[in-house]
Steps between C-alpha positions, in 0.01 A plus 500: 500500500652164396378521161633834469852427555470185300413729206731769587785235496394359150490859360818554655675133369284585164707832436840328612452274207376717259836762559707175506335334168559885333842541640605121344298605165706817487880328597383237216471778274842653561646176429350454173584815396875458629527166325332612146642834438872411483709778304522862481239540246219455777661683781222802461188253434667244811553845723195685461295149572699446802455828611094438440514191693667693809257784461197238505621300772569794708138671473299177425677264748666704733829679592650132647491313173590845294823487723544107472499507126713806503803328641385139299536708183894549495548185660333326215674701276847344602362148506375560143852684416325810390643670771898366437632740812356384806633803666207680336240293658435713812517816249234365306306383816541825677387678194167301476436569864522857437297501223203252704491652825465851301204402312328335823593808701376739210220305386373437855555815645436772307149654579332434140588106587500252243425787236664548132660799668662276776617226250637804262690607764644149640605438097732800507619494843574148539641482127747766562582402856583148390713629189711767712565247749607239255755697305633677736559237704665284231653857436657615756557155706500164308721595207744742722548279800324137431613483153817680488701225460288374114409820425892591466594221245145482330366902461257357281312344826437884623369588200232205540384527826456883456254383212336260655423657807429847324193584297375160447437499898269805498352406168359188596402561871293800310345250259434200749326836735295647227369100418462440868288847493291360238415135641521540864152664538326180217740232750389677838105505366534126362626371847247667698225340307679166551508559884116603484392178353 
């Protein structure tokens, strides 16, 4: 009975460590990309690999660290002063929770589970869900009430943000799904066999 627990508890301590290893390996990764892709010539290869890394951490680590590196992403972002407006940062974050917590709840929960079907479906979901939210919350609240203010003596800023947080937003959460739809079943097989031996 003693033995049992004691094994139960290393299993247990064993799994803690491998979720917090992955979730450090996957934060890491943000920041790389964060720090090497600086200008607007990589914002659809840096988005859609973001959106990858939230997609894998979600399904292959678990809804926590999809929701942890959901709000680290924009704050990152303002450290690394790709994101100049900090008033966008809970946009952003907010945006990448809908778009993890819709794959997990799609991906988990519909009845042909962990399927091509299932991931199909969490693509185009979550993708539009997270670019409907962004625009038309920078839309119809940052630049008519936040942003008033700039927006009045510098139009051009409206112009911007309505491009930035327009089609490149469902583009690249579309890419970084489709990759994450072709990797996730190799990653998922590759860390079972490592847990087997």
């Amino acid at each position: 009975m003693i033995v049992s627990r004691h094994m139960s508890y290393r299993i247990i301590m064993s799994k803690k460590a491998l979720t917090l290893t992955q979730t450090a390996v996957l934060l890491a990764l943000i920041v790389v990309v964060e720090y090497l892709m600086v200008g607007p010539q990589y914002i659809l290869i840096k988005g859609s690999i973001v959106n990858l890394i939230l997609v894998v951490a979600t399904l292959l680590v678990g809804l926590p660290t999809g929701i942890l590196i959901s709000i680290f992403t924009p704050l990152l972002a303002i450290v690394t002063g790709h994101l100049a407006m900090p008033v966008l940062a809970p946009v952003v974050a907010v945006g990448n929770l809908v778009f993890v917590i819709l794959w997990w709840l799609i991906v988990r929960h519909v009845k042909v589970v962990q399927s091509l079907i299932s991931y199909v479906i969490a693509t185009i979901v979550s993708s539009l869900a997270k670019f409907d939210f962004l625009y038309l919350a920078v839309a119809w609240y940052i630049l008519p009430v936040m942003l008033k203010g700039i927006v009045a003596k510098k139009p051009q800023i409206k112009v911007a943000l309505l491009a930035q947080f327009g089609m490149p937003q469902l583009i690249t959460a579309v890419i970084g799904g489709v990759i994450a739809m072709l990797i996730l079943p190799r990653l998922v097989k590759a860390i079972q066999s490592i847990e087997k031996n």
